[in-house]
Amino acid sequence: MVFKFKIGFFTDVHGSEYSFKRSLNIAKARKVDFLIVSGGLMAKEILFVEDTGGKYFLNGKKVNLNNLNEEALRSGKYIVVDKKEVIEDIKSDKSKLEKVISEKVTEQMSRWVKIADEVFRLERIFWSAGHGDIPQLDSILKNFGGKLINENVINIEEIQIVSLGYGSPMGNSYREIPDSELYIKGKSLLKDADKERLIMNFHMPPLNTKLDNAKVGLRKSHVGSKAVLDLITEFQPLISLHGHVHESTSMDKIGETIALNPGSLYQLGDPSIVTFEVHKELKSFGSVSVSKYIIKNIEFVSTNPLDVV
């Protein structure tokens, strides 16, 4: 007897509505049963456009506002249009800037939850914020009906998913903690997990693997987390899902665990999603039945003929 279902996973869309919608469309076209949308949801950049009475300027250069808005949807940026004095006031006041960012994130997530429900099915989508996402993002998504799984253990079709969005310190992100603390938080979540049916969804990739090779200056370096590597080695989940390092689209093995990073092409507005099947194989030995979960048919998808913006 064989039982199976398909999971889709994408991460680090960073405010790109094109990338988000196209990844959803691929999940639908690939007939995914459940979808995990992981960390790096909000945009990394905010553009302040000066309104001079019908003419618009960005950094002193005249711009077409319609074109700029369209490009922002593609590459993932928030746009604030206002008078020069208002913009300068926002920039000079941290609390006002944070309020504007929160409003922009709320506006976008309201739209994204509706899109997710229309393209896919909201009740089959699970959201997990990452270390670049504002702390309010969790409550924002919950208020719009999103199922949050960050810092939690959930069950999907007999499978356990353990999620953690914290990242190693970078000095400019909202949810960064020392690697030692990341290990403690992760172990606390995993301590009662059943590794025979476990999926780890930790935003940081494991250190010194194919998943964490980032370009730093003119060289490539491993920038992942030793804590995450140690936790995978210790708990040996069926599969572990990661992001953060956009250019490291890859699969690796850590012991018996398959580790995946779908990467990110958000700046181009392109999708980057990985799908896989969870099979439950039941074998009978006389009156005794033994079940085993297996990961099969892993597929990385960046483009697709059915991928429609």
Tab-separated table of C-alpha atoms in Angstrom:
chain	number	residue	atom	x	y	z
A	1	MET	CA	0.000	0.000	0.000
A	2	VAL	CA	1.382	3.435	-1.001
A	3	PHE	CA	0.112	6.809	0.171
A	4	LYS	CA	1.584	10.056	-1.181
A	5	PHE	CA	1.116	13.794	-1.348
A	6	LYS	CA	3.067	16.676	-2.879
A	7	ILE	CA	4.587	19.714	-1.139
A	8	GLY	CA	5.802	22.938	-2.749
A	9	PHE	CA	8.303	25.267	-1.091
A	10	PHE	CA	9.528	28.736	-2.012
A	11	THR	CA	11.308	31.433	-0.079
A	12	ASP	CA	12.948	34.874	-0.227
A	13	VAL	CA	10.509	36.599	-2.585
A	14	HIS	CA	11.358	39.892	-0.808
A	15	GLY	CA	8.314	41.849	-1.874
A	16	SER	CA	8.358	40.786	-5.542
A	17	GLU	CA	4.721	40.326	-6.464
A	18	TYR	CA	5.725	38.858	-9.815
A	19	SER	CA	7.887	36.213	-8.165
A	20	PHE	CA	5.193	35.445	-5.580
A	21	LYS	CA	2.359	35.055	-8.113
A	22	ARG	CA	4.453	33.062	-10.558
A	23	SER	CA	5.577	30.658	-7.822
A	24	LEU	CA	1.934	30.171	-6.832
A	25	ASN	CA	1.014	29.454	-10.446
A	26	ILE	CA	3.747	26.831	-10.712
A	27	ALA	CA	2.527	25.158	-7.515
A	28	LYS	CA	-0.976	25.047	-8.994
A	29	ALA	CA	0.250	23.745	-12.370
A	30	ARG	CA	2.337	21.063	-10.655
A	31	LYS	CA	-0.738	19.996	-8.645
A	32	VAL	CA	0.897	20.587	-5.288
A	33	ASP	CA	-1.231	19.525	-2.298
A	34	PHE	CA	0.377	21.799	0.299
A	35	LEU	CA	2.555	24.879	-0.052
A	36	ILE	CA	5.106	26.369	2.338
A	37	VAL	CA	5.899	30.059	1.776
A	38	SER	CA	8.972	30.786	3.819
A	39	GLY	CA	11.062	33.699	5.090
A	40	GLY	CA	12.064	36.883	3.365
A	41	LEU	CA	8.510	37.858	2.456
A	42	MET	CA	8.753	41.640	2.725
A	43	ALA	CA	10.726	43.959	0.443
A	44	LYS	CA	14.264	44.932	1.341
A	45	GLU	CA	14.091	48.443	-0.101
A	46	ILE	CA	11.790	51.459	0.127
A	47	LEU	CA	11.804	54.228	-2.493
A	48	PHE	CA	10.798	57.783	-1.580
A	49	VAL	CA	9.327	59.631	-4.561
A	50	GLU	CA	8.923	63.384	-4.342
A	51	ASP	CA	5.618	64.759	-5.627
A	52	THR	CA	6.020	68.299	-6.981
A	53	GLY	CA	2.441	68.666	-8.134
A	54	GLY	CA	1.973	66.080	-10.862
A	55	LYS	CA	5.665	65.545	-11.548
A	56	TYR	CA	7.583	62.878	-9.688
A	57	PHE	CA	11.249	62.685	-8.773
A	58	LEU	CA	13.351	59.850	-7.387
A	59	ASN	CA	16.755	60.911	-6.075
A	60	GLY	CA	16.433	64.131	-8.074
A	61	LYS	CA	15.582	62.374	-11.354
A	62	LYS	CA	12.172	62.682	-12.980
A	63	VAL	CA	10.342	59.349	-13.178
A	64	ASN	CA	7.170	57.900	-14.661
A	65	LEU	CA	5.203	56.828	-11.600
A	66	ASN	CA	3.237	54.095	-13.406
A	67	ASN	CA	6.426	52.520	-14.751
A	68	LEU	CA	8.089	52.795	-11.351
A	69	ASN	CA	5.155	51.097	-9.624
A	70	GLU	CA	5.227	48.264	-12.153
A	71	GLU	CA	8.968	47.797	-11.711
A	72	ALA	CA	8.512	47.782	-7.923
A	73	LEU	CA	5.993	44.928	-8.238
A	74	ARG	CA	8.516	43.039	-10.335
A	75	SER	CA	11.720	43.552	-8.370
A	76	GLY	CA	10.283	43.935	-4.879
A	77	LYS	CA	10.287	47.491	-3.547
A	78	TYR	CA	7.942	49.678	-1.521
A	79	ILE	CA	7.165	53.151	-2.856
A	80	VAL	CA	6.214	56.190	-0.798
A	81	VAL	CA	5.003	59.241	-2.743
A	82	ASP	CA	4.763	62.548	-0.872
A	83	LYS	CA	5.976	66.099	-0.597
A	84	LYS	CA	9.674	66.684	0.021
A	85	GLU	CA	9.217	67.926	3.576
A	86	VAL	CA	7.087	64.905	4.533
A	87	ILE	CA	9.677	62.506	3.088
A	88	GLU	CA	12.506	64.221	4.961
A	89	ASP	CA	10.482	64.042	8.183
A	90	ILE	CA	9.892	60.297	7.752
A	91	LYS	CA	13.553	59.624	6.968
A	92	SER	CA	14.725	61.544	10.025
A	93	ASP	CA	12.358	59.836	12.479
A	94	LYS	CA	12.907	56.103	13.037
A	95	SER	CA	9.474	55.532	14.566
A	96	LYS	CA	7.754	57.199	11.590
A	97	LEU	CA	9.844	55.155	9.159
A	98	GLU	CA	8.950	51.918	10.957
A	99	LYS	CA	5.268	52.897	10.871
A	100	VAL	CA	5.441	53.481	7.104
A	101	ILE	CA	7.175	50.115	6.570
A	102	SER	CA	4.547	48.351	8.675
A	103	GLU	CA	1.762	50.010	6.660
A	104	LYS	CA	3.383	48.975	3.369
A	105	VAL	CA	3.840	45.390	4.572
A	106	THR	CA	0.223	45.259	5.765
A	107	GLU	CA	-1.031	46.581	2.434
A	108	GLN	CA	1.024	44.036	0.502
A	109	MET	CA	0.185	41.027	2.682
A	110	SER	CA	-3.529	41.857	2.453
A	111	ARG	CA	-3.200	41.654	-1.317
A	112	TRP	CA	-0.962	38.559	-1.265
A	113	VAL	CA	-3.300	36.530	0.950
A	114	LYS	CA	-6.154	37.227	-1.475
A	115	ILE	CA	-3.962	36.298	-4.447
A	116	ALA	CA	-2.848	33.106	-2.679
A	117	ASP	CA	-6.444	32.093	-2.066
A	118	GLU	CA	-7.485	32.833	-5.650
A	119	VAL	CA	-4.557	31.072	-7.330
A	120	PHE	CA	-4.050	28.234	-4.859
A	121	ARG	CA	-6.112	27.532	-1.704
A	122	LEU	CA	-5.411	29.535	1.416
A	123	GLU	CA	-6.150	26.668	3.822
A	124	ARG	CA	-3.372	24.634	2.149
A	125	ILE	CA	-0.707	27.344	2.420
A	126	PHE	CA	1.613	27.667	5.422
A	127	TRP	CA	3.594	30.854	6.042
A	128	SER	CA	6.847	31.204	7.935
A	129	ALA	CA	8.551	34.578	8.384
A	130	GLY	CA	12.320	34.898	8.085
A	131	HIS	CA	14.937	36.976	9.827
A	132	GLY	CA	14.518	39.890	7.408
A	133	ASP	CA	10.796	40.242	8.165
A	134	ILE	CA	9.428	42.709	10.701
A	135	PRO	CA	8.115	41.163	13.952
A	136	GLN	CA	4.578	42.391	13.162
A	137	LEU	CA	4.436	40.238	10.021
A	138	ASP	CA	3.166	37.197	11.948
A	139	SER	CA	0.155	39.018	13.366
A	140	ILE	CA	-0.480	40.795	10.052
A	141	LEU	CA	-0.737	37.472	8.209
A	142	LYS	CA	-2.868	35.913	10.964
A	143	ASN	CA	-5.285	38.833	10.802
A	144	PHE	CA	-5.786	38.155	7.092
A	145	GLY	CA	-6.351	34.434	7.620
A	146	GLY	CA	-2.857	33.089	6.916
A	147	LYS	CA	-1.677	29.929	8.708
A	148	LEU	CA	1.555	30.782	10.534
A	149	ILE	CA	4.017	27.979	11.293
A	150	ASN	CA	7.096	29.936	12.402
A	151	GLU	CA	8.531	28.736	15.753
A	152	ASN	CA	6.027	25.926	15.735
A	153	VAL	CA	5.410	22.231	15.136
A	154	ILE	CA	2.478	21.328	12.890
A	155	ASN	CA	1.114	18.152	11.352
A	156	ILE	CA	0.217	17.699	7.687
A	157	GLU	CA	-1.060	14.286	6.605
A	158	GLU	CA	0.852	12.453	9.378
A	159	ILE	CA	4.015	14.456	8.649
A	160	GLN	CA	5.494	16.847	11.228
A	161	ILE	CA	6.867	20.200	10.059
A	162	VAL	CA	9.098	22.162	12.423
A	163	SER	CA	9.780	25.774	11.378
A	164	LEU	CA	12.195	28.425	12.587
A	165	GLY	CA	12.832	31.713	10.785
A	166	TYR	CA	15.631	33.200	12.884
A	167	GLY	CA	18.959	33.934	11.217
A	168	SER	CA	22.558	34.387	12.241
A	169	PRO	CA	23.581	38.002	13.014
A	170	MET	CA	24.020	40.283	10.006
A	171	GLY	CA	23.544	43.566	11.824
A	172	ASN	CA	20.592	44.725	9.738
A	173	SER	CA	17.796	42.205	10.140
A	174	TYR	CA	14.829	41.963	12.493
A	175	ARG	CA	15.079	38.381	13.760
A	176	GLU	CA	18.764	37.675	14.148
A	177	ILE	CA	20.212	35.745	17.059
A	178	PRO	CA	23.602	34.147	17.833
A	179	ASP	CA	24.091	30.693	16.369
A	180	SER	CA	24.242	29.211	19.861
A	181	GLU	CA	20.765	30.567	20.632
A	182	LEU	CA	19.473	29.362	17.270
A	183	TYR	CA	20.613	25.867	18.250
A	184	ILE	CA	18.824	26.075	21.621
A	185	LYS	CA	15.570	27.298	20.051
A	186	GLY	CA	15.775	24.663	17.334
A	187	LYS	CA	16.490	21.822	19.738
A	188	SER	CA	13.598	22.880	21.954
A	189	LEU	CA	11.239	22.653	18.970
A	190	LEU	CA	12.688	19.349	17.765
A	191	LYS	CA	13.008	17.543	21.094
A	192	ASP	CA	9.702	15.669	20.796
A	193	ALA	CA	9.783	15.256	17.021
A	194	ASP	CA	9.530	11.898	15.296
A	195	LYS	CA	12.416	11.901	12.820
A	196	GLU	CA	10.797	9.125	10.777
A	197	ARG	CA	8.132	11.616	9.644
A	198	LEU	CA	9.858	14.963	10.177
A	199	ILE	CA	10.391	17.940	7.850
A	200	MET	CA	12.622	20.782	9.087
A	201	ASN	CA	11.884	24.251	7.708
A	202	PHE	CA	14.713	26.423	9.063
A	203	HIS	CA	15.396	29.604	7.085
A	204	MET	CA	19.155	29.473	7.618
A	205	PRO	CA	20.922	26.853	5.485
A	206	PRO	CA	23.357	24.388	7.066
A	207	LEU	CA	27.013	25.454	7.083
A	208	ASN	CA	29.552	24.117	4.564
A	209	THR	CA	27.014	22.570	2.200
A	210	LYS	CA	25.891	23.234	-1.355
A	211	LEU	CA	23.050	25.334	0.096
A	212	ASP	CA	25.053	28.137	1.742
A	213	ASN	CA	27.622	29.181	-0.857
A	214	ALA	CA	27.285	32.953	-1.247
A	215	LYS	CA	29.287	35.525	-3.141
A	216	VAL	CA	31.087	37.754	-0.664
A	217	GLY	CA	33.063	40.394	-2.494
A	218	LEU	CA	34.893	38.654	-5.332
A	219	ARG	CA	34.854	35.229	-3.707
A	220	LYS	CA	32.316	32.634	-2.713
A	221	SER	CA	32.085	31.703	0.943
A	222	HIS	CA	29.990	29.401	3.096
A	223	VAL	CA	27.679	31.618	5.162
A	224	GLY	CA	25.264	29.102	6.655
A	225	SER	CA	24.600	28.075	10.223
A	226	LYS	CA	26.580	25.482	12.158
A	227	ALA	CA	23.637	25.237	14.569
A	228	VAL	CA	21.338	24.182	11.721
A	229	LEU	CA	23.931	21.701	10.447
A	230	ASP	CA	24.279	20.217	13.946
A	231	LEU	CA	20.497	19.941	14.373
A	232	ILE	CA	20.076	18.159	11.037
A	233	THR	CA	22.926	15.807	11.895
A	234	GLU	CA	21.441	15.102	15.312
A	235	PHE	CA	17.759	14.694	14.386
A	236	GLN	CA	18.061	13.402	10.801
A	237	PRO	CA	14.697	14.569	9.412
A	238	LEU	CA	13.380	13.139	6.156
A	239	ILE	CA	14.036	16.447	4.446
A	240	SER	CA	15.116	19.966	5.468
A	241	LEU	CA	14.026	23.164	3.699
A	242	HIS	CA	16.110	26.334	3.695
A	243	GLY	CA	16.592	29.731	2.056
A	244	HIS	CA	18.549	32.917	2.786
A	245	VAL	CA	21.341	32.340	0.252
A	246	HIS	CA	19.628	33.284	-2.996
A	247	GLU	CA	22.361	32.074	-5.360
A	248	SER	CA	22.680	28.615	-3.796
A	249	THR	CA	19.808	26.793	-5.468
A	250	SER	CA	20.779	23.233	-4.643
A	251	MET	CA	20.225	19.873	-3.000
A	252	ASP	CA	22.614	18.136	-0.614
A	253	LYS	CA	22.683	15.153	1.719
A	254	ILE	CA	23.511	15.371	5.419
A	255	GLY	CA	23.609	11.819	6.654
A	256	GLU	CA	20.269	10.390	5.499
A	257	THR	CA	18.610	13.813	5.293
A	258	ILE	CA	17.899	15.531	1.978
A	259	ALA	CA	18.512	19.287	2.297
A	260	LEU	CA	17.009	21.746	-0.216
A	261	ASN	CA	17.373	25.428	-1.040
A	262	PRO	CA	15.197	26.601	-3.982
A	263	GLY	CA	17.143	29.870	-4.168
A	264	SER	CA	15.590	33.162	-5.205
A	265	LEU	CA	15.300	35.172	-8.419
A	266	TYR	CA	13.075	37.821	-6.873
A	267	GLN	CA	14.972	40.817	-8.296
A	268	LEU	CA	14.076	39.639	-11.802
A	269	GLY	CA	10.492	38.921	-10.797
A	270	ASP	CA	11.104	35.271	-11.634
A	271	PRO	CA	9.832	32.261	-9.678
A	272	SER	CA	12.042	29.778	-7.866
A	273	ILE	CA	10.243	26.869	-6.246
A	274	VAL	CA	10.988	23.264	-5.363
A	275	THR	CA	8.378	20.493	-5.215
A	276	PHE	CA	8.638	16.988	-3.819
A	277	GLU	CA	6.446	14.052	-2.901
A	278	VAL	CA	6.132	12.379	0.492
A	279	HIS	CA	5.381	8.675	0.064
A	280	LYS	CA	4.163	6.418	2.841
A	281	GLU	CA	4.914	2.847	1.979
A	282	LEU	CA	3.174	0.209	4.063
A	283	LYS	CA	4.555	-3.298	4.063
A	284	SER	CA	2.941	-6.279	5.740
A	285	PHE	CA	4.804	-9.135	7.368
A	286	GLY	CA	2.139	-11.616	8.372
A	287	SER	CA	-0.119	-9.829	10.817
A	288	VAL	CA	2.389	-6.977	11.337
A	289	SER	CA	2.410	-3.854	9.132
A	290	VAL	CA	5.388	-1.490	9.010
A	291	SER	CA	5.170	1.989	7.456
A	292	LYS	CA	8.038	4.069	6.130
A	293	TYR	CA	8.019	7.621	4.781
A	294	ILE	CA	10.153	8.364	1.733
A	295	ILE	CA	10.881	11.556	-0.226
A	296	LYS	CA	10.595	11.179	-4.008
A	297	ASN	CA	10.380	13.175	-7.252
A	298	ILE	CA	12.192	16.350	-6.179
A	299	GLU	CA	11.859	19.043	-8.840
A	300	PHE	CA	13.377	22.531	-8.940
A	301	VAL	CA	11.344	24.910	-11.105
A	302	SER	CA	12.388	28.405	-12.177
A	303	THR	CA	10.182	28.855	-15.244
A	304	ASN	CA	7.205	27.038	-16.676
A	305	PRO	CA	5.029	27.371	-19.804
A	306	LEU	CA	1.979	27.603	-17.532
A	307	ASP	CA	3.628	30.251	-15.394
A	308	VAL	CA	1.400	33.304	-15.840
A	309	VAL	CA	1.876	36.676	-14.143
